[in-house]
Short mmCIF file of C-alpha atoms in Angstrom, two decimals:
data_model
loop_
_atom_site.label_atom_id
_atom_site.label_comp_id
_atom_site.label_asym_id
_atom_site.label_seq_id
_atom_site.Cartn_x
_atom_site.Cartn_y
_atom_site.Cartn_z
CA UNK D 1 -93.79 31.71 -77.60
CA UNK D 2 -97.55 30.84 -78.32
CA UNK D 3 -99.41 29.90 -74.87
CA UNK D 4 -99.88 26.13 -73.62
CA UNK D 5 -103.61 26.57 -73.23
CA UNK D 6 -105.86 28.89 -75.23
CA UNK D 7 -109.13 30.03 -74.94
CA UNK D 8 -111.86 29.16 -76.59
CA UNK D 9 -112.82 31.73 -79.16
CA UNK D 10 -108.91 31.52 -80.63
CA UNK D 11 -107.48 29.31 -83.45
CA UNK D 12 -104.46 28.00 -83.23
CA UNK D 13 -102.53 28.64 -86.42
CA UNK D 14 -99.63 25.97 -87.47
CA UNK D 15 -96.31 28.13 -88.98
CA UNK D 16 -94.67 26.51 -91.36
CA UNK D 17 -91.25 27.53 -92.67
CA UNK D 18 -87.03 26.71 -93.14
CA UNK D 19 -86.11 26.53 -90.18
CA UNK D 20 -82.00 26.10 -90.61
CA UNK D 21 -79.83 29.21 -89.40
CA UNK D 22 -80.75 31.95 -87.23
CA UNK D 23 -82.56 34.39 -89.81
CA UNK D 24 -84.93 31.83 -90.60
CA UNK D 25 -85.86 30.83 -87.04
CA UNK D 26 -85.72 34.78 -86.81
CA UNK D 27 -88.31 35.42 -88.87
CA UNK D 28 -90.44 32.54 -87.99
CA UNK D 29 -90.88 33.65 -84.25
CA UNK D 30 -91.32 37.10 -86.13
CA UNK D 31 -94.49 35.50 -88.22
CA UNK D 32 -95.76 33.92 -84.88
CA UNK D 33 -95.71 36.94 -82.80
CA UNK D 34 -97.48 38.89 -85.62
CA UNK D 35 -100.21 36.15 -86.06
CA UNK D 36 -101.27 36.15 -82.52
CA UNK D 37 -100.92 39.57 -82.19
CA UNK D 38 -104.99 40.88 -81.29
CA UNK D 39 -105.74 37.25 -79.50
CA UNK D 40 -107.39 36.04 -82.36
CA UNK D 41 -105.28 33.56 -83.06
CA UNK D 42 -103.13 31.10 -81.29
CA UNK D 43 -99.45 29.67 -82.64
CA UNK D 44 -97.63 26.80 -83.05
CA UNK D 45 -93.94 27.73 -84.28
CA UNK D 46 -91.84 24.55 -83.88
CA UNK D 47 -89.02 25.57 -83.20
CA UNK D 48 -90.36 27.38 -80.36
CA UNK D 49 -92.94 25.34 -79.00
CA UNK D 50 -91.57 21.94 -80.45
CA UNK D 51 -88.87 19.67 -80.27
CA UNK D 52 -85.52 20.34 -80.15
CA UNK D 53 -83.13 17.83 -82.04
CA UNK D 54 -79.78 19.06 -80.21
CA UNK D 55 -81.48 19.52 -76.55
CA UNK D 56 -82.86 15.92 -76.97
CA UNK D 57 -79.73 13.72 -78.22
CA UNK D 58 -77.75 13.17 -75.12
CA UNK D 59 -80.67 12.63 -72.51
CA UNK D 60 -81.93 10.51 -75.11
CA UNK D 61 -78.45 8.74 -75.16
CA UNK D 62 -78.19 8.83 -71.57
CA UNK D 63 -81.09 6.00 -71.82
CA UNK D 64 -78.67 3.35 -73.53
CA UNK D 65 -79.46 4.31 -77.02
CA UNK D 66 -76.19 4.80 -78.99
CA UNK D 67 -75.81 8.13 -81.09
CA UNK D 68 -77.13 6.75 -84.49
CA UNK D 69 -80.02 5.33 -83.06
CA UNK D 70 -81.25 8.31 -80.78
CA UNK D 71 -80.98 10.61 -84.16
CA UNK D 72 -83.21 8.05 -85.81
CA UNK D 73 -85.75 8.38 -83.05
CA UNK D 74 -85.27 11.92 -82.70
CA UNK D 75 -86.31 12.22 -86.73
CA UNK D 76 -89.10 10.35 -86.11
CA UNK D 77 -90.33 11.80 -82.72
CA UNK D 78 -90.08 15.18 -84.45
CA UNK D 79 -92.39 14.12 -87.78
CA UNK D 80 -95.02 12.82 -84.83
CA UNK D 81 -95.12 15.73 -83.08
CA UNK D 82 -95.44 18.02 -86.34
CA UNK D 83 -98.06 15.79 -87.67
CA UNK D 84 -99.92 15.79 -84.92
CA UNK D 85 -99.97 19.60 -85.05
CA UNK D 86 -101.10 20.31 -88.00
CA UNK D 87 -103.78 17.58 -88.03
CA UNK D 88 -105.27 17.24 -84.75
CA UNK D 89 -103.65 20.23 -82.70
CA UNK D 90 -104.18 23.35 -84.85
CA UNK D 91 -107.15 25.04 -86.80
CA UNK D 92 -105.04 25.78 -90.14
CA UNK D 93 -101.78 26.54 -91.38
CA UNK D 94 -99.49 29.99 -92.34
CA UNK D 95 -96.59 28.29 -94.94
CA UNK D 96 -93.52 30.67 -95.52
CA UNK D 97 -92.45 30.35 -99.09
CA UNK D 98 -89.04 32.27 -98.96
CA UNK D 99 -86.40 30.62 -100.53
CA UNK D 100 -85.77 30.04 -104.34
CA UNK D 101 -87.85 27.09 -103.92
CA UNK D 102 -90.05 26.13 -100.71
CA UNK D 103 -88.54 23.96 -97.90
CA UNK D 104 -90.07 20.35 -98.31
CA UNK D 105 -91.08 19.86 -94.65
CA UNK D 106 -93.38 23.46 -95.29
CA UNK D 107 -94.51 21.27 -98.61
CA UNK D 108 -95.14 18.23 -96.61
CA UNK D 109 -97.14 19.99 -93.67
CA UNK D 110 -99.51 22.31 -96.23
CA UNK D 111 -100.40 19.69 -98.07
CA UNK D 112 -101.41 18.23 -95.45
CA UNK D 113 -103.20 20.96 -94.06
CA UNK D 114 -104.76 22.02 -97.48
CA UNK D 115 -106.07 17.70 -98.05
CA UNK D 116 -107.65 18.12 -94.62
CA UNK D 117 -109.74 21.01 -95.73
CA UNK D 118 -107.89 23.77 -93.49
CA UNK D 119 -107.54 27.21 -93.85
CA UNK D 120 -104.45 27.45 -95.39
CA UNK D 121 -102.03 30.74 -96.10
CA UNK D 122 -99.04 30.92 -98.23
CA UNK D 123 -96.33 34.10 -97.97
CA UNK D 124 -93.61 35.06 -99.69
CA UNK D 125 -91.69 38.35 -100.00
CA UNK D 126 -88.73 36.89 -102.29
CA UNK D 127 -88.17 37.45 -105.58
CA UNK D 128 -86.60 34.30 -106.23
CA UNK D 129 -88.39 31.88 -107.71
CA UNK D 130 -87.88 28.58 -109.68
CA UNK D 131 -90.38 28.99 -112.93
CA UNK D 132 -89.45 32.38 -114.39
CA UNK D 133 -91.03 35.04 -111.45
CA UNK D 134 -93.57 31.97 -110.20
CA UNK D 135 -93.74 29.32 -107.78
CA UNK D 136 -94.61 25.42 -108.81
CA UNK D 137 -98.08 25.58 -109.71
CA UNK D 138 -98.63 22.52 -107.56
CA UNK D 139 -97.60 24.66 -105.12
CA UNK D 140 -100.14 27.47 -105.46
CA UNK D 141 -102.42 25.75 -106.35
CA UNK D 142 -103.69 25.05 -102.82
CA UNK D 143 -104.46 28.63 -102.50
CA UNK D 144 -105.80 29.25 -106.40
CA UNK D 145 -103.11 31.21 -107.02
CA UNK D 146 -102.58 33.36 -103.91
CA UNK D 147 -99.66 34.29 -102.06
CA UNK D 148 -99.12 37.15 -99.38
CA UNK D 149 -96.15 39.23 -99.94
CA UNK D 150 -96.41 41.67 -96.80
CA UNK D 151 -96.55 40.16 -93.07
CA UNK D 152 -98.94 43.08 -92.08
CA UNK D 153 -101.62 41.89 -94.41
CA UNK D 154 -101.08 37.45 -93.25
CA UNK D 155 -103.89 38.00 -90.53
CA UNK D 156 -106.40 39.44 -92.55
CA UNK D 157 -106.20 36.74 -95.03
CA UNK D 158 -105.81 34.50 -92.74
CA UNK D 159 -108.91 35.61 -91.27
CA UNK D 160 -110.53 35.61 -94.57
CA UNK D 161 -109.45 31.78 -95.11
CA UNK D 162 -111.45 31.08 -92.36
CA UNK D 163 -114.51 33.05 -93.26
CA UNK D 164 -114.33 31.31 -96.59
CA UNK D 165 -113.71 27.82 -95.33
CA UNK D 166 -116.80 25.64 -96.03
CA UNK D 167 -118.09 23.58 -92.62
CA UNK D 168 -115.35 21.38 -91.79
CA UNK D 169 -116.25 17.09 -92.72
CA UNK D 170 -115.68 14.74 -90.45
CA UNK D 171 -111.92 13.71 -90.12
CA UNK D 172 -111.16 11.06 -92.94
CA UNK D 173 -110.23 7.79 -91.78
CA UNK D 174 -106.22 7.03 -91.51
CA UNK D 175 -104.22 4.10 -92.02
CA UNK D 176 -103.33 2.46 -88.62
CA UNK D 177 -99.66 3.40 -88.96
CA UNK D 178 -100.43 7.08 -89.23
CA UNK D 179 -102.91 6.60 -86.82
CA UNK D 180 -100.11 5.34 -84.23
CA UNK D 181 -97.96 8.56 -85.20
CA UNK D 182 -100.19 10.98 -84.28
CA UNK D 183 -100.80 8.99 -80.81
CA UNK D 184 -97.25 9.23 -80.08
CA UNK D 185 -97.25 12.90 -81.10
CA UNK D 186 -100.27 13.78 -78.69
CA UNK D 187 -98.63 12.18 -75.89
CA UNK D 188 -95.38 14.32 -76.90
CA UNK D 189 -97.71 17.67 -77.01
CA UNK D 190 -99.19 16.78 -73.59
CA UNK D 191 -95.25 16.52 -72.12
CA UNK D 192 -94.30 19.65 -73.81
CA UNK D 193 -97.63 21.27 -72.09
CA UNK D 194 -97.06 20.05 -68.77
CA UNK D 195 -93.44 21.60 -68.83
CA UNK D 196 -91.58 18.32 -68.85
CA UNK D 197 -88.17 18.06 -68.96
CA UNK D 198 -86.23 17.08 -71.56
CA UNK D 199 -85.35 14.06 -69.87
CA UNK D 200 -89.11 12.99 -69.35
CA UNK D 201 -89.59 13.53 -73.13
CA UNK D 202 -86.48 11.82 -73.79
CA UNK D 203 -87.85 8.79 -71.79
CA UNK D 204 -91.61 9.04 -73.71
CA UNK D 205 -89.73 8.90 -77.13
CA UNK D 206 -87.76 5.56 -75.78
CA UNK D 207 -91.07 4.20 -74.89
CA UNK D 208 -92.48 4.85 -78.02
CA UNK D 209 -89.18 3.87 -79.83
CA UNK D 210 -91.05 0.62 -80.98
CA UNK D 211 -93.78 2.30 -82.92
CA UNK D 212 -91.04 5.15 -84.24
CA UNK D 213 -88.86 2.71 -85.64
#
C-alpha cells in the first residue's frame, strides 16, 4: 500500500486501471508496488488506498440512509475522492490499458490528468484491441502514440514524462460544482490519512450527502 505521507523529493503517481475481479486488482497492486519501487515515486492505487464500496454500505446504512440511497452516495463519494486524486493529490498518472477496449473510469481519470498538463503513462501488454492491432486514437493520442508494453520499463518512462513535462501553469479555474467535489474528496483523503474508521468516513459522506446528491 503506498504511504500516507511522503517526502518531499517523491511524486505521487495516480494508477489507473479495471478494477473488477481479483486479477485485475492483482495486477494493479502489482503496478503500484513496481512504481514506487526505488522511492522515487509515491502511489495512489484505489483500491488500496481508496474507498471501498462494500466496507462502506452498511455503516453508511447504519446512519438512517436506506440501501438505494447509501449506493448513490457511495458512487458519488467514490468519483470525489478519485477526482480529487488525480487533480489536486497526485503529480501524474500510470493508465492500464488491458482489456479489448480501456475501462471508462481509466478514460475518465487520464483525460483528466493529460487536460491538466500531467505526466501521463499509458501500458498495455494485450493483444486485444478494438481497431485492427490499435487502440482509439483518441486514446493515444494523449501520449502521441505511445504505449508501454513491459512493467519493467513504466518507471523509466514515467520518469521521462516528467523530464519532458513543460513547467506546470497555474491550475485552470473550475466550475463551482466541481469545485465542491474535490472539497468533499480532500476532506475524504484527510479521513483515510488519519486512519479513520469506516464509520467516521461513513458519517463525513452523510454530511456531505447534500453536495453528493
Amino acid at each position: 500500500m503506498a504511504s500516507t505521507s511522503r517526502p518531499n523529493n517523491t511524486r505521487r503517481i495516480y494508477c489507473a486501471g479495471p478494477l473488477f475481479n481479483e486479477s485485475e486488482r492483482n495486477f494493479m497492486s502489482s503496478l503500484g508496488a513496481h512504481i514506487r519501487t526505488g522511492g522515487v515515486f509515491d502511489t495512489f492505487v484505489p483500491h488500496e488506498d481508496g474507498l471501498e464500496f462494500a466496507n462502506l454500505l452498511e455503516p453508511l446504512k447504519s446512519f438512517g440512509v436506506d440501501e438505494t440511497k447509501s449506493k448513490q452516495l457511495l458512487s458519488a463519494a467514490i468519483f470525489a475522492l478519485d477526482l480529487y486524486m488525480v487533480i489536486q493529490g497526485c503529480d501524474g498518472l500510470v493508465a492500464n490499458l488491458n482489456g479489448r477496449v480501456p475501462d471508462e473510469g481509466t478514460i475518465v481519470e487520464a483525460t483528466t490528468a493529460f487536460i491538466l498538463g500531467k505526466p501521463l503513462v499509458l501500458y498495455k501488454d494485450d493483444s486485444r484491441s478494438l481497431l485492427e492491432g490499435a487502440d482509439n486514437p483518441m486514446v493515444l493520442g494523449m501520449t502521441g502514440g505511445k504505449v508501454v508494453a513491459r512493467l519493467e520499463d513504466v518507471r523509466e518512462v514515467l520518469s521521462k514524462a516528467f523530464e519532458d513535462s513543460p513547467p506546470r501553469k497555474a491550475a485552470p479555474s473550475l466550475p463551482q460544482d466541481i469545485v465542491h467535489t474535490l472539497e468533499v474528496g480532500e476532506h475524504l483523503r484527510s479521513a483515510l490519512l488519519s486512519s479513520s474508521g469506516v464509520q467516521q468516513i461513513a458519517g463525513i459522506i452523510v454530511h456531505f450527502a447534500a453536495r453528493l446528491a
